[in-house]
PDB file of C-alpha atoms in Angstrom:
ATOM      1  CA  UNK A 545       0.000   0.000   0.000  1.00 42.00           C
ATOM      2  CA  UNK A 546       1.578   3.180  -1.082  1.00 44.00           C
ATOM      3  CA  UNK A 547      -0.250   5.910   0.640  1.00 47.00           C
ATOM      4  CA  UNK A 548      -1.848   6.736   3.903  1.00 44.00           C
ATOM      5  CA  UNK A 549      -5.545   6.096   4.386  1.00 40.00           C
ATOM      6  CA  UNK A 550      -8.068   7.786   4.403  1.00 37.00           C
ATOM      7  CA  UNK A 551      -6.615  10.172   1.966  1.00 36.00           C
ATOM      8  CA  UNK A 552      -6.638  10.046  -1.723  1.00 37.00           C
ATOM      9  CA  UNK A 553      -7.901  12.398  -4.169  1.00 33.00           C
ATOM     10  CA  UNK A 554      -8.533  11.501  -7.701  1.00 34.00           C
ATOM     11  CA  UNK A 555      -9.403  13.559 -10.655  1.00 35.00           C
ATOM     12  CA  UNK A 556     -11.648  12.011 -13.150  1.00 35.00           C
ATOM     13  CA  UNK A 557     -10.797  11.918 -16.609  1.00 35.00           C
ATOM     14  CA  UNK A 558     -12.222   9.626 -19.038  1.00 35.00           C
ATOM     15  CA  UNK A 559     -11.715   8.618 -22.601  1.00 37.00           C
ATOM     16  CA  UNK A 560     -14.147   6.693 -24.738  1.00 32.00           C
ATOM     17  CA  UNK A 561     -13.809   2.962 -24.762  1.00 32.00           C
ATOM     18  CA  UNK A 562     -12.239   1.833 -27.960  1.00 35.00           C
ATOM     19  CA  UNK A 563     -11.921  -1.858 -28.423  1.00 33.00           C
ATOM     20  CA  UNK A 564     -10.265  -1.764 -31.789  1.00 32.00           C
ATOM     21  CA  UNK A 565      -6.524  -1.587 -32.098  1.00 32.00           C
ATOM     22  CA  UNK A 566      -4.664  -0.142 -35.048  1.00 34.00           C
ATOM     23  CA  UNK A 567      -3.111  -2.695 -37.340  1.00 33.00           C
ATOM     24  CA  UNK A 568       0.051  -4.209 -36.026  1.00 34.00           C
ATOM     25  CA  UNK A 569      -0.643  -3.485 -32.363  1.00 34.00           C
ATOM     26  CA  UNK A 570      -1.169  -6.187 -29.824  1.00 33.00           C
ATOM     27  CA  UNK A 571      -3.703  -5.813 -27.049  1.00 30.00           C
ATOM     28  CA  UNK A 572      -4.251  -7.979 -24.023  1.00 33.00           C
ATOM     29  CA  UNK A 573      -7.158 -10.352 -24.251  1.00 31.00           C
ATOM     30  CA  UNK A 574      -9.001  -8.722 -21.366  1.00 31.00           C
ATOM     31  CA  UNK A 575     -11.261  -5.907 -22.539  1.00 33.00           C
ATOM     32  CA  UNK A 576     -12.488  -3.180 -20.236  1.00 39.00           C
ATOM     33  CA  UNK A 577     -15.646  -1.130 -20.413  1.00 44.00           C
ATOM     34  CA  UNK A 578     -15.293   2.574 -19.747  1.00 51.00           C
ATOM     35  CA  UNK A 579     -16.849   3.846 -16.537  1.00 54.00           C
ATOM     36  CA  UNK A 580     -20.182   5.572 -17.187  1.00 51.00           C
ATOM     37  CA  UNK A 581     -18.756   8.836 -15.907  1.00 58.00           C
ATOM     38  CA  UNK A 582     -15.460   8.558 -17.761  1.00 63.00           C
ATOM     39  CA  UNK A 583     -14.193  11.675 -19.494  1.00 55.00           C
ATOM     40  CA  UNK A 584     -13.847  10.473 -23.040  1.00 45.00           C
ATOM     41  CA  UNK A 585     -13.519  11.986 -26.448  1.00 48.00           C
ATOM     42  CA  UNK A 586     -14.003   9.874 -29.535  1.00 38.00           C
ATOM     43  CA  UNK A 587     -10.995  10.600 -31.704  1.00 37.00           C
ATOM     44  CA  UNK A 588     -11.364  10.973 -35.438  1.00 32.00           C
ATOM     45  CA  UNK A 589      -9.087   8.827 -37.587  1.00 30.00           C
ATOM     46  CA  UNK A 590      -7.195  11.964 -38.555  1.00 33.00           C
ATOM     47  CA  UNK A 591      -6.629  12.889 -34.917  1.00 42.00           C
ATOM     48  CA  UNK A 592      -3.588  10.648 -34.464  1.00 43.00           C
ATOM     49  CA  UNK A 593      -0.313  12.527 -33.937  1.00 46.00           C
ATOM     50  CA  UNK A 594       1.546  13.216 -37.167  1.00 34.00           C
ATOM     51  CA  UNK A 595       5.251  14.082 -37.412  1.00 35.00           C
ATOM     52  CA  UNK A 596       4.678  17.007 -39.785  1.00 28.00           C
ATOM     53  CA  UNK A 597       1.469  18.366 -38.267  1.00 28.00           C
ATOM     54  CA  UNK A 598       1.324  22.147 -38.019  1.00 26.00           C
ATOM     55  CA  UNK A 599      -0.024  24.351 -35.263  1.00 25.00           C
ATOM     56  CA  UNK A 600      -3.659  25.288 -35.375  1.00 28.00           C
ATOM     57  CA  UNK A 601      -4.949  28.546 -33.994  1.00 27.00           C
ATOM     58  CA  UNK A 602      -4.163  27.193 -30.553  1.00 27.00           C
ATOM     59  CA  UNK A 603      -7.638  27.377 -29.097  1.00 25.00           C
ATOM     60  CA  UNK A 604      -5.945  28.280 -25.865  1.00 22.00           C
ATOM     61  CA  UNK A 605      -8.656  28.876 -23.347  1.00 24.00           C
ATOM     62  CA  UNK A 606      -9.049  26.714 -20.302  1.00 28.00           C
ATOM     63  CA  UNK A 607      -8.289  23.121 -21.114  1.00 36.00           C
ATOM     64  CA  UNK A 608      -9.084  21.324 -17.993  1.00 61.00           C
ATOM     65  CA  UNK A 609     -12.368  23.061 -17.099  1.00 69.00           C
ATOM     66  CA  UNK A 610     -11.414  26.394 -15.498  1.00 69.00           C
ATOM     67  CA  UNK A 611      -7.720  25.529 -15.679  1.00 75.00           C
ATOM     68  CA  UNK A 612      -4.977  27.442 -17.516  1.00 88.00           C
ATOM     69  CA  UNK A 613      -2.624  26.805 -20.451  1.00 90.00           C
ATOM     70  CA  UNK A 614       0.412  24.701 -19.497  1.00 93.00           C
ATOM     71  CA  UNK A 615       2.978  26.862 -17.702  1.00 91.00           C
ATOM     72  CA  UNK A 616       5.921  24.669 -18.688  1.00 95.00           C
ATOM     73  CA  UNK A 617       6.815  22.111 -21.329  1.00 94.00           C
ATOM     74  CA  UNK A 618       6.316  18.877 -19.410  1.00 97.00           C
ATOM     75  CA  UNK A 619       8.829  16.394 -20.843  1.00 98.00           C
ATOM     76  CA  UNK A 620       6.737  13.430 -19.685  1.00 98.00           C
ATOM     77  CA  UNK A 621       3.406  14.605 -21.119  1.00 98.00           C
ATOM     78  CA  UNK A 622       1.978  12.381 -23.871  1.00 98.00           C
ATOM     79  CA  UNK A 623      -0.880  12.985 -26.309  1.00 96.00           C
ATOM     80  CA  UNK A 624      -2.827   9.932 -27.471  1.00 93.00           C
ATOM     81  CA  UNK A 625      -5.849  10.160 -29.756  1.00 86.00           C
ATOM     82  CA  UNK A 626      -8.737  11.244 -27.535  1.00 87.00           C
ATOM     83  CA  UNK A 627      -6.813  10.918 -24.256  1.00 93.00           C
ATOM     84  CA  UNK A 628      -3.774  12.107 -22.324  1.00 94.00           C
ATOM     85  CA  UNK A 629      -0.926  10.029 -20.862  1.00 97.00           C
ATOM     86  CA  UNK A 630       2.505  10.110 -19.181  1.00 98.00           C
ATOM     87  CA  UNK A 631       5.956   8.819 -20.098  1.00 99.00           C
ATOM     88  CA  UNK A 632       7.289   6.602 -17.282  1.00 99.00           C
ATOM     89  CA  UNK A 633      10.289   5.069 -19.053  1.00 99.00           C
ATOM     90  CA  UNK A 634      12.069   5.779 -22.353  1.00 98.00           C
ATOM     91  CA  UNK A 635       9.781   3.309 -24.135  1.00 99.00           C
ATOM     92  CA  UNK A 636       6.723   3.039 -21.868  1.00 99.00           C
ATOM     93  CA  UNK A 637       3.654   5.238 -21.290  1.00 99.00           C
ATOM     94  CA  UNK A 638       0.843   5.012 -18.721  1.00 99.00           C
ATOM     95  CA  UNK A 639      -2.766   6.062 -19.360  1.00 98.00           C
ATOM     96  CA  UNK A 640      -6.322   4.939 -18.492  1.00 97.00           C
ATOM     97  CA  UNK A 641      -7.501   1.440 -19.394  1.00 96.00           C
ATOM     98  CA  UNK A 642     -10.656   2.761 -21.042  1.00 94.00           C
ATOM     99  CA  UNK A 643      -8.635   4.884 -23.497  1.00 95.00           C
ATOM    100  CA  UNK A 644      -8.221   3.628 -27.082  1.00 93.00           C
ATOM    101  CA  UNK A 645      -4.882   2.155 -28.103  1.00 96.00           C
ATOM    102  CA  UNK A 646      -3.544   4.362 -30.919  1.00 96.00           C
ATOM    103  CA  UNK A 647      -1.019   3.531 -33.616  1.00 98.00           C
ATOM    104  CA  UNK A 648       1.241   6.345 -32.376  1.00 98.00           C
ATOM    105  CA  UNK A 649       1.577   8.961 -29.645  1.00 98.00           C
ATOM    106  CA  UNK A 650       3.283  12.352 -29.305  1.00 98.00           C
ATOM    107  CA  UNK A 651       5.726  12.567 -26.389  1.00 99.00           C
ATOM    108  CA  UNK A 652       7.241  15.610 -24.717  1.00 98.00           C
ATOM    109  CA  UNK A 653       5.150  18.474 -26.085  1.00 97.00           C
ATOM    110  CA  UNK A 654       2.238  20.437 -24.636  1.00 96.00           C
ATOM    111  CA  UNK A 655       1.090  21.027 -28.225  1.00 96.00           C
ATOM    112  CA  UNK A 656      -0.838  18.019 -29.492  1.00 94.00           C
ATOM    113  CA  UNK A 657      -0.171  19.011 -33.124  1.00 94.00           C
ATOM    114  CA  UNK A 658       3.563  19.718 -33.126  1.00 96.00           C
ATOM    115  CA  UNK A 659       6.819  19.345 -31.237  1.00 97.00           C
ATOM    116  CA  UNK A 660       8.098  16.487 -29.146  1.00 98.00           C
ATOM    117  CA  UNK A 661       8.536  13.042 -30.676  1.00 98.00           C
ATOM    118  CA  UNK A 662       5.919  10.990 -32.508  1.00 98.00           C
ATOM    119  CA  UNK A 663       6.513   7.290 -31.917  1.00 98.00           C
ATOM    120  CA  UNK A 664       4.599   4.088 -32.654  1.00 99.00           C
ATOM    121  CA  UNK A 665       2.761   2.007 -30.058  1.00 98.00           C
ATOM    122  CA  UNK A 666       3.488  -1.717 -30.322  1.00 98.00           C
ATOM    123  CA  UNK A 667       1.744  -3.204 -27.294  1.00 98.00           C
ATOM    124  CA  UNK A 668      -0.823  -2.398 -24.613  1.00 98.00           C
ATOM    125  CA  UNK A 669      -1.006  -3.975 -21.156  1.00 98.00           C
ATOM    126  CA  UNK A 670      -4.111  -3.562 -18.975  1.00 98.00           C
ATOM    127  CA  UNK A 671      -3.920  -3.574 -15.202  1.00 98.00           C
ATOM    128  CA  UNK A 672      -6.082  -6.504 -14.011  1.00 96.00           C
ATOM    129  CA  UNK A 673      -8.117  -4.496 -11.508  1.00 94.00           C
ATOM    130  CA  UNK A 674      -8.127  -0.727 -11.995  1.00 96.00           C
ATOM    131  CA  UNK A 675      -8.470   1.808 -14.812  1.00 97.00           C
ATOM    132  CA  UNK A 676      -4.789   1.868 -15.798  1.00 98.00           C
ATOM    133  CA  UNK A 677      -3.093   0.765 -19.015  1.00 98.00           C
ATOM    134  CA  UNK A 678       0.507   0.747 -20.250  1.00 99.00           C
ATOM    135  CA  UNK A 679       1.662   1.359 -23.828  1.00 99.00           C
ATOM    136  CA  UNK A 680       5.000   0.009 -25.004  1.00 99.00           C
ATOM    137  CA  UNK A 681       6.591   2.272 -27.608  1.00 99.00           C
ATOM    138  CA  UNK A 682       8.268   1.023 -30.766  1.00 99.00           C
ATOM    139  CA  UNK A 683      11.435   2.981 -29.995  1.00 98.00           C
ATOM    140  CA  UNK A 684      12.882   4.731 -26.962  1.00 99.00           C
ATOM    141  CA  UNK A 685      12.621   8.523 -26.721  1.00 98.00           C
ATOM    142  CA  UNK A 686      15.063  10.994 -25.190  1.00 98.00           C
ATOM    143  CA  UNK A 687      12.483  12.948 -23.167  1.00 98.00           C
ATOM    144  CA  UNK A 688      12.791  12.709 -19.385  1.00 98.00           C
ATOM    145  CA  UNK A 689      10.099  10.419 -17.919  1.00 98.00           C
ATOM    146  CA  UNK A 690       8.101  11.152 -14.781  1.00 98.00           C
ATOM    147  CA  UNK A 691       9.121   9.395 -11.581  1.00 97.00           C
ATOM    148  CA  UNK A 692       6.497   7.294  -9.792  1.00 98.00           C
ATOM    149  CA  UNK A 693       7.180   7.656  -6.044  1.00 98.00           C
ATOM    150  CA  UNK A 694       6.514   5.090  -3.329  1.00 97.00           C
ATOM    151  CA  UNK A 695       3.483   6.973  -1.972  1.00 97.00           C
ATOM    152  CA  UNK A 696       0.961   9.377  -3.435  1.00 97.00           C
ATOM    153  CA  UNK A 697       0.411  11.569  -0.388  1.00 97.00           C
ATOM    154  CA  UNK A 698      -2.070  12.242   2.399  1.00 98.00           C
ATOM    155  CA  UNK A 699      -5.296  14.207   2.307  1.00 98.00           C
ATOM    156  CA  UNK A 700      -4.453  17.844   1.657  1.00 98.00           C
ATOM    157  CA  UNK A 701      -1.409  17.099  -0.519  1.00 98.00           C
ATOM    158  CA  UNK A 702      -1.130  19.721  -3.266  1.00 98.00           C
ATOM    159  CA  UNK A 703      -1.217  18.228  -6.769  1.00 98.00           C
ATOM    160  CA  UNK A 704      -1.526  19.334 -10.384  1.00 97.00           C
ATOM    161  CA  UNK A 705      -3.486  17.737 -13.219  1.00 96.00           C
ATOM    162  CA  UNK A 706      -2.586  18.167 -16.898  1.00 96.00           C
ATOM    163  CA  UNK A 707      -4.324  17.180 -20.116  1.00 93.00           C
ATOM    164  CA  UNK A 708      -6.072  17.933 -23.376  1.00 92.00           C
ATOM    165  CA  UNK A 709      -9.648  17.706 -22.130  1.00 88.00           C
ATOM    166  CA  UNK A 710     -12.391  19.934 -23.505  1.00 84.00           C
ATOM    167  CA  UNK A 711     -12.783  23.331 -21.869  1.00 78.00           C
ATOM    168  CA  UNK A 712     -16.560  23.315 -21.386  1.00 81.00           C
ATOM    169  CA  UNK A 713     -18.211  20.962 -18.890  1.00 86.00           C
ATOM    170  CA  UNK A 714     -20.725  18.928 -20.917  1.00 84.00           C
ATOM    171  CA  UNK A 715     -19.888  16.064 -23.251  1.00 85.00           C
ATOM    172  CA  UNK A 716     -19.495  17.215 -26.855  1.00 82.00           C
ATOM    173  CA  UNK A 717     -19.727  20.939 -26.071  1.00 84.00           C
ATOM    174  CA  UNK A 718     -16.307  21.615 -27.556  1.00 76.00           C
ATOM    175  CA  UNK A 719     -13.170  20.072 -29.011  1.00 78.00           C
ATOM    176  CA  UNK A 720      -9.815  19.510 -27.357  1.00 81.00           C
ATOM    177  CA  UNK A 721      -7.522  22.544 -27.275  1.00 84.00           C
ATOM    178  CA  UNK A 722      -4.230  22.401 -29.137  1.00 90.00           C
ATOM    179  CA  UNK A 723      -2.256  23.349 -26.018  1.00 92.00           C
ATOM    180  CA  UNK A 724      -2.562  21.206 -22.890  1.00 94.00           C
ATOM    181  CA  UNK A 725      -3.982  22.828 -19.786  1.00 93.00           C
ATOM    182  CA  UNK A 726      -3.156  22.395 -16.119  1.00 94.00           C
ATOM    183  CA  UNK A 727      -5.007  22.858 -12.842  1.00 94.00           C
ATOM    184  CA  UNK A 728      -3.659  23.023  -9.299  1.00 95.00           C
ATOM    185  CA  UNK A 729      -5.741  20.948  -6.939  1.00 95.00           C
ATOM    186  CA  UNK A 730      -5.325  18.633  -3.951  1.00 97.00           C
ATOM    187  CA  UNK A 731      -6.009  15.175  -2.578  1.00 98.00           C
ATOM    188  CA  UNK A 732      -9.236  14.934  -0.599  1.00 98.00           C
ATOM    189  CA  UNK A 733     -10.780  12.247   1.599  1.00 98.00           C
ATOM    190  CA  UNK A 734     -11.969   9.081  -0.137  1.00 98.00           C
ATOM    191  CA  UNK A 735     -15.428   9.725   1.324  1.00 98.00           C
ATOM    192  CA  UNK A 736     -15.803  12.625  -1.135  1.00 96.00           C
ATOM    193  CA  UNK A 737     -15.729  10.245  -4.118  1.00 96.00           C
ATOM    194  CA  UNK A 738     -18.515   7.793  -4.879  1.00 96.00           C
ATOM    195  CA  UNK A 739     -17.466   4.261  -5.803  1.00 95.00           C
ATOM    196  CA  UNK A 740     -13.769   4.812  -5.163  1.00 97.00           C
ATOM    197  CA  UNK A 741     -11.397   1.951  -4.353  1.00 97.00           C
ATOM    198  CA  UNK A 742      -9.401   3.609  -1.578  1.00 96.00           C
ATOM    199  CA  UNK A 743      -6.550   1.148  -1.886  1.00 97.00           C
ATOM    200  CA  UNK A 744      -5.802   1.802  -5.536  1.00 98.00           C
ATOM    201  CA  UNK A 745      -7.445   5.141  -6.361  1.00 98.00           C
ATOM    202  CA  UNK A 746      -7.100   8.808  -5.386  1.00 98.00           C
ATOM    203  CA  UNK A 747      -9.947  11.266  -4.792  1.00 97.00           C
ATOM    204  CA  UNK A 748      -9.007  14.699  -6.147  1.00 97.00           C
ATOM    205  CA  UNK A 749     -10.701  17.990  -5.354  1.00 94.00           C
ATOM    206  CA  UNK A 750     -12.663  20.068  -7.878  1.00 91.00           C
ATOM    207  CA  UNK A 751     -10.903  23.365  -7.203  1.00 87.00           C
ATOM    208  CA  UNK A 752     -13.241  26.198  -6.145  1.00 87.00           C
ATOM    209  CA  UNK A 753     -16.150  23.841  -6.781  1.00 85.00           C
ATOM    210  CA  UNK A 754     -16.073  24.464 -10.537  1.00 87.00           C
ATOM    211  CA  UNK A 755     -12.729  23.280 -11.925  1.00 86.00           C
ATOM    212  CA  UNK A 756     -11.512  19.817 -12.829  1.00 88.00           C
ATOM    213  CA  UNK A 757     -10.809  17.230 -15.491  1.00 89.00           C
ATOM    214  CA  UNK A 758     -13.122  16.741 -18.450  1.00 88.00           C
ATOM    215  CA  UNK A 759     -13.636  14.670 -21.599  1.00 87.00           C
ATOM    216  CA  UNK A 760     -10.253  14.094 -23.225  1.00 87.00           C
ATOM    217  CA  UNK A 761      -8.292  14.336 -19.970  1.00 91.00           C
ATOM    218  CA  UNK A 762      -8.597  10.596 -19.311  1.00 93.00           C
ATOM    219  CA  UNK A 763      -5.296   8.896 -18.613  1.00 96.00           C
ATOM    220  CA  UNK A 764      -3.515  12.201 -18.080  1.00 96.00           C
ATOM    221  CA  UNK A 765      -1.107  12.888 -15.227  1.00 98.00           C
ATOM    222  CA  UNK A 766      -1.749  13.926 -11.674  1.00 98.00           C
ATOM    223  CA  UNK A 767       1.576  15.099 -10.273  1.00 98.00           C
ATOM    224  CA  UNK A 768       2.976  16.563  -7.077  1.00 98.00           C
ATOM    225  CA  UNK A 769       6.146  18.553  -6.599  1.00 96.00           C
ATOM    226  CA  UNK A 770       8.868  16.861  -4.543  1.00 95.00           C
ATOM    227  CA  UNK A 771      12.174  18.676  -4.174  1.00 93.00           C
ATOM    228  CA  UNK A 772      11.472  20.791  -7.235  1.00 91.00           C
ATOM    229  CA  UNK A 773      10.718  17.748  -9.376  1.00 94.00           C
ATOM    230  CA  UNK A 774       7.345  16.511 -10.593  1.00 97.00           C
ATOM    231  CA  UNK A 775       6.398  13.072  -9.252  1.00 98.00           C
ATOM    232  CA  UNK A 776       3.641  11.160 -11.044  1.00 99.00           C
ATOM    233  CA  UNK A 777       1.010   9.873  -8.639  1.00 99.00           C
ATOM    234  CA  UNK A 778      -2.161   9.450 -10.685  1.00 98.00           C
ATOM    235  CA  UNK A 779      -3.756   8.734 -14.055  1.00 98.00           C
ATOM    236  CA  UNK A 780      -7.128  10.408 -14.676  1.00 95.00           C
ATOM    237  CA  UNK A 781      -9.991   7.916 -14.529  1.00 95.00           C
ATOM    238  CA  UNK A 782     -13.499   9.280 -13.963  1.00 94.00           C
ATOM    239  CA  UNK A 783     -15.844  11.592 -12.106  1.00 93.00           C
ATOM    240  CA  UNK A 784     -16.288  10.967  -8.411  1.00 93.00           C
ATOM    241  CA  UNK A 785     -19.884  12.096  -8.119  1.00 93.00           C
ATOM    242  CA  UNK A 786     -21.619  10.052 -10.854  1.00 88.00           C
ATOM    243  CA  UNK A 787     -22.347  13.262 -12.752  1.00 90.00           C
ATOM    244  CA  UNK A 788     -21.648  13.486 -16.482  1.00 89.00           C
ATOM    245  CA  UNK A 789     -21.105  17.257 -16.197  1.00 90.00           C
ATOM    246  CA  UNK A 790     -17.416  17.937 -15.573  1.00 90.00           C
ATOM    247  CA  UNK A 791     -16.018  19.718 -12.499  1.00 90.00           C
ATOM    248  CA  UNK A 792     -19.211  19.452 -10.443  1.00 90.00           C
ATOM    249  CA  UNK A 793     -17.462  17.255  -7.875  1.00 92.00           C
ATOM    250  CA  UNK A 794     -14.142  15.569  -7.115  1.00 95.00           C
ATOM    251  CA  UNK A 795     -12.555  13.207  -9.642  1.00 94.00           C
ATOM    252  CA  UNK A 796     -10.947   9.790  -9.331  1.00 96.00           C
ATOM    253  CA  UNK A 797      -7.425   8.906 -10.438  1.00 97.00           C
ATOM    254  CA  UNK A 798      -5.642   5.586 -10.587  1.00 98.00           C
ATOM    255  CA  UNK A 799      -3.126   5.569  -7.723  1.00 99.00           C
ATOM    256  CA  UNK A 800       0.124   4.731  -9.523  1.00 99.00           C
ATOM    257  CA  UNK A 801       2.347   4.419  -6.417  1.00 99.00           C
ATOM    258  CA  UNK A 802      -0.042   1.747  -5.106  1.00 98.00           C
ATOM    259  CA  UNK A 803       0.644  -0.409  -8.200  1.00 99.00           C
ATOM    260  CA  UNK A 804       4.272   0.612  -8.680  1.00 98.00           C
ATOM    261  CA  UNK A 805       5.561  -2.947  -8.233  1.00 98.00           C
ATOM    262  CA  UNK A 806       3.198  -4.216 -10.959  1.00 99.00           C
ATOM    263  CA  UNK A 807       4.281  -1.432 -13.321  1.00 99.00           C
ATOM    264  CA  UNK A 808       7.939  -2.093 -12.500  1.00 98.00           C
ATOM    265  CA  UNK A 809       7.520  -5.750 -13.475  1.00 98.00           C
ATOM    266  CA  UNK A 810       5.668  -4.995 -16.716  1.00 98.00           C
ATOM    267  CA  UNK A 811       8.213  -2.464 -17.996  1.00 98.00           C
ATOM    268  CA  UNK A 812      11.328  -4.313 -16.860  1.00 98.00           C
ATOM    269  CA  UNK A 813      12.307  -1.803 -14.194  1.00 98.00           C
ATOM    270  CA  UNK A 814      11.324   1.821 -13.578  1.00 97.00           C
ATOM    271  CA  UNK A 815      13.807   4.707 -13.433  1.00 90.00           C
ATOM    272  CA  UNK A 816      14.332   6.205  -9.984  1.00 79.00           C
TER     273      UNK A 816
END
């Protein structure tokens, strides 16, 4: 068990369930249905990252609902079609299980249309119990991965969520911004989140009662600052109040420190 009870805050982010895998990719046999309150966007076929894609007009408003444009270029941030994710090793990415498995991802850029490195996805591995999935990349990248610590933190721990979710709170009300957004939030008591698994999930506050993850943020990182370095503690999963309108309550994140040993085994050793 990686973090102290009763505390864990999780931000919900959800991507649409996509059972199909692009040609050449291998998926585990176990399929997973997306939670009913998952924050998902159905990606168009043309939405996959492309090496020569150009910037759009930016669409830089609030990405996470009532968040702000990314304040730094997170080296570990990953864009996957319809979802967000995090680099945890030179050739491995973590996201939400309910997110589609794309043919490629863009690593190391807050702009989903340009920058960073576009690399193929060759395999997906689902966690057996919670809404977490790993992507193995076809080649290693030079971007610095996020470190998964041994514990996620107690209630009240300050955290940040990052992703390409839509900026308005109802499903389909808008498209994903070009530039990722971020929101400072905190871990709250498990009792604030409905249906949470307190052992393996984090309950995350909806800042000011009106800010949080939304459709397209699924799988994206929840991080906390430790010694001036971002530590990855969560992957966006779903809403914590059974409400399909974003940011109306706390969200739930997969608690990555709690399954660190499983991740370590799957990827052949995590960086420290």
